């Protein structure tokens, strides 16, 4: 299990990644993050919804209501242009962070 | 899933119920239910599924920090009242409302007795005593009932000093608030019955004077005495139920007890302390001095209307100031 302190700065990046290919809703996003991380990272509910709130406030995502499968009405999220730009920035930032930190990692 | 809903309810209890918070809560419940259903489909037992969902919930503080919301109780230096303080205050309010209401009842009964004895005296019912002794008896009756009333008014104030904090800023925890709201709700039927009874009696009371006046001019004071006694019961009901209701409103900081209203009430309270005794004096002087029991009771409804108008004008003039 990964310490949430370390990963905190990249929760938003993961959510944006999940939305790059199309709109999605809370549970689907959280489930896919778990699956892609091979069960190594589970995003807490409150972390997920804090991120939604923050990203929506910053204009990186927008939300809307839609009837999902089985007729259940859900809040869906979709990435905006700002969101894509922010995602690219975060990717570059991570490359750099990784390079720097890697310098100090032995084994 | 009731368990998950109850879990979320308890976590959100301490937070303000804004639209944003409620929408978020609803959405989180959906997500938790989705997760629960899927765990069940994967063969987990109900208990295991709930355990996993709850363990993956996270920290509500994180969410509220993000929303920039402070808890409804616990925002720094504003004192939070304990359940004991609140219940203690409610007991004191009940007691003091009862004493005040009894005090008013005695005052009005005292005046009614005075009017009654004076009328007997004038109509020669009292028998062999002089007219002056008769009037003296009337005044004594008023005192015998009125003096204990003063004692009751003084006693009604005791015990309240401890709760001065309620006049200033304070908060209740979500749980305490819910308890107070429940008790206020339990009291509601009593209050409604009191108001309806009081309003009926108050409306009917002038009829006593009219009926008496029809039976002859000498009978009019009897009608006035009956009306005063009825008004005594009216005031008793209003003061008693109104005092308790005001106690609840004060605790919940509703209606008259929002910070802006507190100032307005102080001013109107001062006006009331002058206007109503004045109305009573006008009533008694015009009754005893000029024998106009047939019309002088009108001073009370007229005062009530004027007083309402004063309150309304004051409220209107001071609203823009509050907004600025």
Coordinates of C-alpha atoms in Angstrom, one line a residue:
Chain A
X1 CA 0.0 0.0 0.0
X2 CA 1.3 3.4 -1.0
X3 CA 1.6 6.2 1.6
X4 CA -1.0 8.8 0.7
X5 CA 1.4 11.6 1.6
X6 CA 3.7 10.8 -1.3
X7 CA 1.0 10.3 -3.8
X8 CA -1.1 13.3 -2.8
X9 CA 0.2 15.7 -5.5
X10 CA -0.8 13.2 -8.2
X11 CA -4.4 12.2 -7.4
X12 CA -5.6 15.0 -9.7
X13 CA -3.3 13.7 -12.4
X14 CA -4.7 10.2 -12.1
X15 CA -8.3 11.4 -12.3
X16 CA -7.6 13.6 -15.3
X17 CA -5.9 10.6 -17.0
X18 CA -9.0 8.5 -16.4
X19 CA -11.1 11.2 -18.1
X20 CA -8.8 11.7 -21.1
X21 CA -10.6 9.0 -23.1
X22 CA -14.1 10.1 -22.2
X23 CA -16.6 11.1 -19.5
X24 CA -17.0 8.9 -16.4
X25 CA -18.5 8.9 -12.9
X26 CA -17.1 8.6 -9.4
X27 CA -17.2 4.9 -8.8
X28 CA -16.0 4.0 -12.3
X29 CA -13.0 6.3 -12.0
X30 CA -12.0 5.0 -8.6
X31 CA -12.4 1.4 -9.7
X32 CA -10.3 1.9 -12.8
X33 CA -7.5 3.6 -10.8
X34 CA -7.4 0.6 -8.5
X35 CA -7.4 -1.8 -11.5
X36 CA -4.6 0.1 -13.4
X37 CA -2.5 0.3 -10.3
X38 CA -2.9 -3.5 -9.9
X39 CA -4.7 -3.0 -6.5
X40 CA -1.6 -1.2 -5.2
X41 CA -3.4 2.1 -4.8
X42 CA -7.0 2.6 -3.7
X43 CA -8.2 6.2 -3.7
X44 CA -10.2 7.0 -0.7
X45 CA -13.8 8.3 -1.2
X46 CA -13.0 11.6 0.4
X47 CA -9.8 12.0 -1.6
X48 CA -11.8 11.4 -4.8
X49 CA -14.5 13.9 -4.0
X50 CA -12.0 16.5 -2.7
X51 CA -10.2 16.2 -6.1
X52 CA -13.5 16.5 -8.1
X53 CA -14.4 19.6 -6.1
X54 CA -10.9 21.2 -6.6
X55 CA -10.7 20.3 -10.3
X56 CA -14.1 21.6 -11.0
X57 CA -13.4 24.8 -9.2
X58 CA -10.2 25.3 -11.2
X59 CA -12.1 24.6 -14.5
X60 CA -10.2 21.3 -15.2
X61 CA -13.3 19.2 -15.3
X62 CA -17.1 19.9 -15.6
X63 CA -19.9 17.8 -14.2
X64 CA -23.4 17.0 -15.5
X65 CA -26.2 14.6 -14.6
X66 CA -26.9 11.6 -16.8
X67 CA -28.8 8.4 -16.5
X68 CA -26.3 5.6 -16.5
X69 CA -26.8 1.9 -17.1
X70 CA -29.7 0.4 -15.2
X71 CA -31.4 3.8 -15.2
X72 CA -29.4 5.1 -12.2
X73 CA -29.0 8.9 -12.3
X74 CA -25.4 9.8 -11.8
X75 CA -23.0 12.8 -11.8
X76 CA -20.6 12.4 -14.7
X77 CA -17.4 14.3 -15.1
X78 CA -15.7 15.3 -18.3
X79 CA -12.3 16.9 -18.8
X80 CA -12.0 20.4 -20.2
X81 CA -9.3 22.0 -22.4
X82 CA -7.7 23.6 -19.2
X83 CA -7.8 20.1 -17.7
X84 CA -5.8 18.7 -20.6
X85 CA -3.3 21.5 -20.4
X86 CA -2.9 21.0 -16.6
X87 CA -2.5 17.2 -17.1
X88 CA 0.4 17.8 -19.6
X89 CA 2.0 20.2 -17.1
X90 CA 1.8 17.6 -14.4
X91 CA 3.3 14.9 -16.6
X92 CA 6.3 17.1 -17.3
X93 CA 6.6 17.9 -13.6
X94 CA 6.5 14.3 -12.7
X95 CA 9.3 13.4 -15.2
X96 CA 11.5 16.0 -13.6
X97 CA 10.6 15.0 -10.1
X98 CA 11.3 11.4 -10.9
X99 CA 14.7 12.3 -12.4
X100 CA 15.7 14.3 -9.3
X101 CA 14.5 11.8 -6.8
X102 CA 16.0 8.9 -8.7
X103 CA 19.4 10.5 -8.3
X104 CA 19.1 9.9 -4.6
X105 CA 17.7 6.4 -4.7
X106 CA 20.0 3.4 -4.2
X107 CA 18.5 -0.1 -4.9
Chain B
X1 CA -28.1 0.5 2.0
X2 CA -29.2 1.8 5.4
X3 CA -25.9 1.1 7.1
X4 CA -23.9 3.2 4.7
X5 CA -26.5 6.0 4.8
X6 CA -26.4 6.0 8.6
X7 CA -22.6 6.0 8.5
X8 CA -22.6 9.0 6.2
X9 CA -25.3 10.8 8.2
X10 CA -23.2 10.5 11.3
X11 CA -20.1 11.8 9.6
X12 CA -21.9 14.7 8.1
X13 CA -23.9 15.6 11.2
X14 CA -21.4 18.2 12.5
X15 CA -21.2 20.0 9.2
X16 CA -23.5 22.7 7.8
X17 CA -26.2 21.4 5.5
X18 CA -25.5 23.6 2.5
X19 CA -26.7 22.5 -1.0
X20 CA -23.1 21.8 -2.0
X21 CA -22.5 19.6 1.0
X22 CA -25.7 17.7 0.5
X23 CA -25.1 17.1 -3.2
X24 CA -21.7 15.8 -2.4
X25 CA -23.0 13.6 0.3
X26 CA -25.6 12.1 -2.0
X27 CA -23.0 11.5 -4.7
X28 CA -20.7 9.8 -2.3
X29 CA -23.5 7.6 -1.1
X30 CA -24.1 6.5 -4.7
X31 CA -20.4 5.7 -5.1
X32 CA -20.3 3.7 -1.9
X33 CA -23.4 1.8 -2.8
X34 CA -21.9 1.0 -6.3
X35 CA -18.8 -0.3 -4.5
X36 CA -20.8 -2.3 -2.0
X37 CA -22.9 -3.9 -4.8
X38 CA -19.8 -4.9 -6.7
X39 CA -18.1 -6.4 -3.6
X40 CA -21.2 -8.4 -3.0
X41 CA -21.2 -9.7 -6.6
X42 CA -17.6 -10.7 -6.1
X43 CA -18.8 -13.0 -3.4
X44 CA -18.1 -10.9 -0.3
X45 CA -20.5 -11.2 2.7
X46 CA -22.6 -8.2 3.6
X47 CA -20.4 -7.5 6.6
X48 CA -17.2 -7.8 4.7
X49 CA -18.5 -5.5 1.9
X50 CA -19.6 -2.8 4.4
X51 CA -16.3 -3.1 6.2
X52 CA -14.3 -2.6 3.0
X53 CA -16.4 0.3 1.9
X54 CA -16.1 2.1 5.2
X55 CA -12.3 1.4 5.5
X56 CA -11.9 3.0 2.1
X57 CA -13.9 6.1 2.9
X58 CA -11.1 8.3 4.0
X59 CA -11.3 11.4 6.2
X60 CA -14.2 13.8 6.1
X61 CA -11.9 16.6 7.3
X62 CA -10.0 16.4 4.1
X63 CA -13.1 16.9 2.1
X64 CA -14.3 19.9 4.2
X65 CA -10.9 21.5 4.1
X66 CA -11.2 21.4 0.3
X67 CA -14.6 22.9 0.4
X68 CA -13.4 25.6 2.8
X69 CA -16.1 24.7 5.3
X70 CA -15.8 24.9 9.1
X71 CA -17.9 22.7 11.3
X72 CA -21.1 24.2 12.5
X73 CA -20.0 23.6 16.1
X74 CA -16.4 24.0 17.0
X75 CA -15.4 27.1 15.0
X76 CA -12.7 28.4 17.4
X77 CA -13.5 30.7 20.3
X78 CA -17.3 30.7 20.2
X79 CA -18.4 28.7 23.2
X80 CA -20.3 25.5 22.6
X81 CA -23.0 24.9 25.1
X82 CA -23.1 21.5 26.7
X83 CA -26.3 19.3 26.9
X84 CA -26.5 20.0 30.7
X85 CA -26.3 23.7 30.2
X86 CA -29.0 23.6 27.6
X87 CA -31.3 21.4 29.8
X88 CA -30.6 23.6 32.8
X89 CA -31.6 26.7 30.9
X90 CA -34.8 25.0 29.7
X91 CA -35.7 24.2 33.3
X92 CA -35.1 27.8 34.4
X93 CA -37.1 29.2 31.4
X94 CA -40.1 27.0 32.3
X95 CA -40.0 28.0 35.9
X96 CA -39.6 31.7 35.1
X97 CA -42.3 31.7 32.4
X98 CA -44.7 30.1 34.9
X99 CA -43.9 32.6 37.6
X100 CA -44.2 35.6 35.3
X101 CA -47.4 34.3 33.9
X102 CA -48.8 33.8 37.4
X103 CA -47.7 37.3 38.3
X104 CA -49.6 38.8 35.4
X105 CA -52.6 36.7 36.2
X106 CA -52.6 38.1 39.8
X107 CA -52.1 41.7 38.6
X108 CA -55.1 41.4 36.2
X109 CA -57.2 39.6 38.8
X110 CA -56.2 42.3 41.3
X111 CA -57.5 45.0 39.0
X112 CA -60.6 43.0 38.2
X113 CA -61.3 42.6 42.0
X114 CA -60.8 46.3 42.5
X115 CA -63.2 47.1 39.8
X116 CA -65.7 44.6 41.1
X117 CA -65.6 45.7 44.7
X118 CA -65.8 49.4 43.6
X119 CA -68.9 48.5 41.6
X120 CA -70.5 46.7 44.5
X121 CA -69.7 49.7 46.6
X122 CA -71.4 52.1 44.2
X123 CA -74.4 49.9 43.8
X124 CA -74.7 49.6 47.5
X125 CA -74.3 45.8 47.6
X126 CA -71.7 45.9 50.3
X127 CA -74.2 46.7 53.0
X128 CA -73.6 48.9 55.9
X129 CA -70.1 50.3 55.3
X130 CA -69.3 53.9 54.2
X131 CA -68.5 54.6 50.6
X132 CA -65.0 55.5 51.4
X133 CA -64.4 52.2 53.3
X134 CA -65.8 50.5 50.2
X135 CA -63.2 52.1 48.0
X136 CA -60.5 51.3 50.5
X137 CA -61.6 47.7 50.4
X138 CA -61.3 47.8 46.6
X139 CA -57.7 49.2 46.8
X140 CA -56.8 46.6 49.5
X141 CA -58.0 43.8 47.2
X142 CA -55.8 45.1 44.4
X143 CA -52.8 45.2 46.7
X144 CA -53.4 41.7 48.3
X145 CA -53.3 40.3 44.8
X146 CA -50.8 42.7 43.3
X147 CA -48.0 42.5 45.9
X148 CA -47.4 38.7 45.6
X149 CA -47.3 39.4 41.9
X150 CA -44.3 41.6 42.4
X151 CA -42.6 38.8 44.4
X152 CA -43.3 36.4 41.5
X153 CA -41.8 38.8 39.0
X154 CA -38.6 39.2 41.1
X155 CA -38.4 35.4 41.7
X156 CA -38.8 34.7 38.0
X157 CA -35.5 36.5 37.2
X158 CA -33.4 34.4 39.6
X159 CA -31.4 31.5 38.2
X160 CA -31.0 33.3 34.8
X161 CA -27.7 34.9 35.6
X162 CA -25.9 31.6 34.9
X163 CA -27.1 31.7 31.4
X164 CA -26.1 35.1 30.3
X165 CA -23.9 33.6 27.6
X166 CA -27.2 33.0 25.6
X167 CA -27.4 36.7 25.0
X168 CA -24.1 36.6 23.2
X169 CA -22.5 34.4 20.6
X170 CA -22.7 30.7 21.2
X171 CA -23.1 27.5 19.4
X172 CA -24.7 24.1 19.9
X173 CA -23.2 20.8 18.7
X174 CA -25.3 19.1 16.0
X175 CA -26.5 16.4 18.5
X176 CA -27.6 19.0 21.1
X177 CA -29.3 21.1 18.5
X178 CA -31.2 18.1 17.3
X179 CA -32.3 17.3 20.9
X180 CA -33.5 20.9 21.4
X181 CA -35.4 20.8 18.1
X182 CA -37.1 17.6 19.2
X183 CA -38.1 19.0 22.5
X184 CA -39.4 22.2 20.9
X185 CA -41.5 20.1 18.5
X186 CA -42.9 18.2 21.5
X187 CA -43.9 21.5 23.1
X188 CA -45.6 22.7 19.9
X189 CA -49.1 21.3 20.5
X190 CA -49.2 22.9 24.0
X191 CA -48.2 26.2 22.5
X192 CA -50.8 26.0 19.7
X193 CA -53.6 25.2 22.1
X194 CA -52.5 28.0 24.4
X195 CA -52.5 30.6 21.6
X196 CA -55.8 29.5 20.2
X197 CA -57.5 29.5 23.7
X198 CA -55.9 32.9 24.5
X199 CA -56.9 34.4 21.2
X200 CA -60.5 33.2 21.5
X201 CA -60.8 34.5 25.1
X202 CA -59.2 37.8 24.2
X203 CA -61.6 38.3 21.3
X204 CA -64.6 37.3 23.3
X205 CA -63.7 39.3 26.5
X206 CA -65.1 42.8 25.3
X207 CA -68.5 41.0 24.9
X208 CA -68.7 40.9 28.7
X209 CA -68.7 44.7 28.8
X210 CA -71.2 44.9 26.0
X211 CA -73.6 42.4 27.6
X212 CA -73.3 44.2 31.0
X213 CA -73.9 47.6 29.4
X214 CA -77.0 46.3 27.7
X215 CA -78.4 45.3 31.1
X216 CA -78.0 48.7 32.5
X217 CA -75.3 51.4 33.1
X218 CA -74.7 50.3 36.7
X219 CA -73.9 46.8 35.5
X220 CA -71.1 47.9 33.1
X221 CA -68.3 47.7 35.7
X222 CA -69.2 44.1 36.4
X223 CA -68.6 43.4 32.7
X224 CA -65.3 45.3 32.9
X225 CA -64.3 43.1 35.9
X226 CA -65.1 39.9 33.9
X227 CA -63.2 41.2 30.9
X228 CA -60.1 42.0 33.0
X229 CA -60.2 38.5 34.6
X230 CA -60.5 37.0 31.1
X231 CA -57.6 39.1 29.9
X232 CA -55.6 37.9 32.9
X233 CA -56.1 34.3 31.6
X234 CA -55.2 35.5 28.1
X235 CA -52.0 37.1 29.3
X236 CA -51.2 34.0 31.5
X237 CA -51.4 31.7 28.4
X238 CA -49.4 34.1 26.2
X239 CA -46.7 34.7 28.7
X240 CA -46.3 31.1 29.7
X241 CA -46.3 29.5 26.3
X242 CA -44.5 32.4 24.7
X243 CA -41.8 32.4 27.4
X244 CA -41.0 28.7 26.8
X245 CA -41.1 29.2 23.0
X246 CA -38.8 32.1 23.3
X247 CA -36.4 30.0 25.3
X248 CA -36.3 27.4 22.5
X249 CA -35.8 30.1 19.9
X250 CA -33.0 31.6 21.9
X251 CA -31.3 28.3 22.1
X252 CA -31.7 27.6 18.4
X253 CA -31.0 31.3 17.6
X254 CA -34.1 31.5 15.4
X255 CA -36.6 34.3 14.7
X256 CA -36.3 37.0 17.3
X257 CA -32.9 35.8 18.5
X258 CA -30.7 36.2 15.4
X259 CA -28.0 38.8 16.3
X260 CA -29.8 41.6 14.3
X261 CA -33.1 41.0 15.9
X262 CA -31.7 41.1 19.4
X263 CA -31.0 44.9 19.2
X264 CA -34.5 45.6 17.7
X265 CA -36.1 43.7 20.6
X266 CA -34.2 45.7 23.2
X267 CA -35.6 49.0 21.8
X268 CA -39.2 47.7 21.4
X269 CA -39.0 46.2 24.9
X270 CA -38.2 49.6 26.3
X271 CA -41.2 51.2 24.5
X272 CA -43.5 48.4 25.8
X273 CA -42.4 49.0 29.4
X274 CA -43.8 52.5 29.1
X275 CA -46.8 52.1 26.7
X276 CA -48.7 49.2 28.4
X277 CA -48.7 50.6 32.0
X278 CA -49.8 53.9 30.5
X279 CA -52.7 52.2 28.8
X280 CA -53.7 50.5 32.1
X281 CA -53.6 53.9 33.8
X282 CA -55.8 55.5 31.1
X283 CA -58.2 52.5 31.5
X284 CA -58.5 52.8 35.3
X285 CA -58.7 56.6 35.4
X286 CA -61.4 56.8 32.7
X287 CA -63.2 54.0 34.4
X288 CA -63.2 55.2 38.0
X289 CA -62.9 58.9 37.3
X290 CA -65.3 59.2 34.4
X291 CA -67.4 56.1 34.6
X292 CA -66.7 55.2 30.9
X293 CA -66.4 51.5 31.3
X294 CA -68.5 51.1 28.2
X295 CA -65.8 52.5 25.9
X296 CA -62.6 52.7 27.8
X297 CA -61.6 49.1 27.2
X298 CA -60.9 50.1 23.6
X299 CA -57.6 51.6 24.9
X300 CA -56.1 48.0 24.9
X301 CA -56.8 47.1 21.2
X302 CA -55.9 50.6 20.2
X303 CA -52.6 50.4 22.1
X304 CA -51.9 46.9 20.6
X305 CA -52.4 48.3 17.0
X306 CA -50.3 51.4 17.6
X307 CA -47.6 49.4 19.3
X308 CA -47.6 46.9 16.4
X309 CA -47.2 49.9 14.0
X310 CA -44.3 51.3 16.1
X311 CA -42.5 48.0 15.9
X312 CA -43.1 47.7 12.2
X313 CA -41.8 51.2 11.5
X314 CA -38.8 50.6 13.6
X315 CA -38.1 47.3 11.9
X316 CA -38.4 49.0 8.4
X317 CA -36.2 52.0 9.2
X318 CA -33.4 49.8 10.6
X319 CA -33.2 47.2 7.9
X320 CA -31.0 49.0 5.4
X321 CA -28.6 49.8 8.2
X322 CA -28.2 46.1 9.0
X323 CA -27.4 45.3 5.5
X324 CA -24.6 47.9 5.2

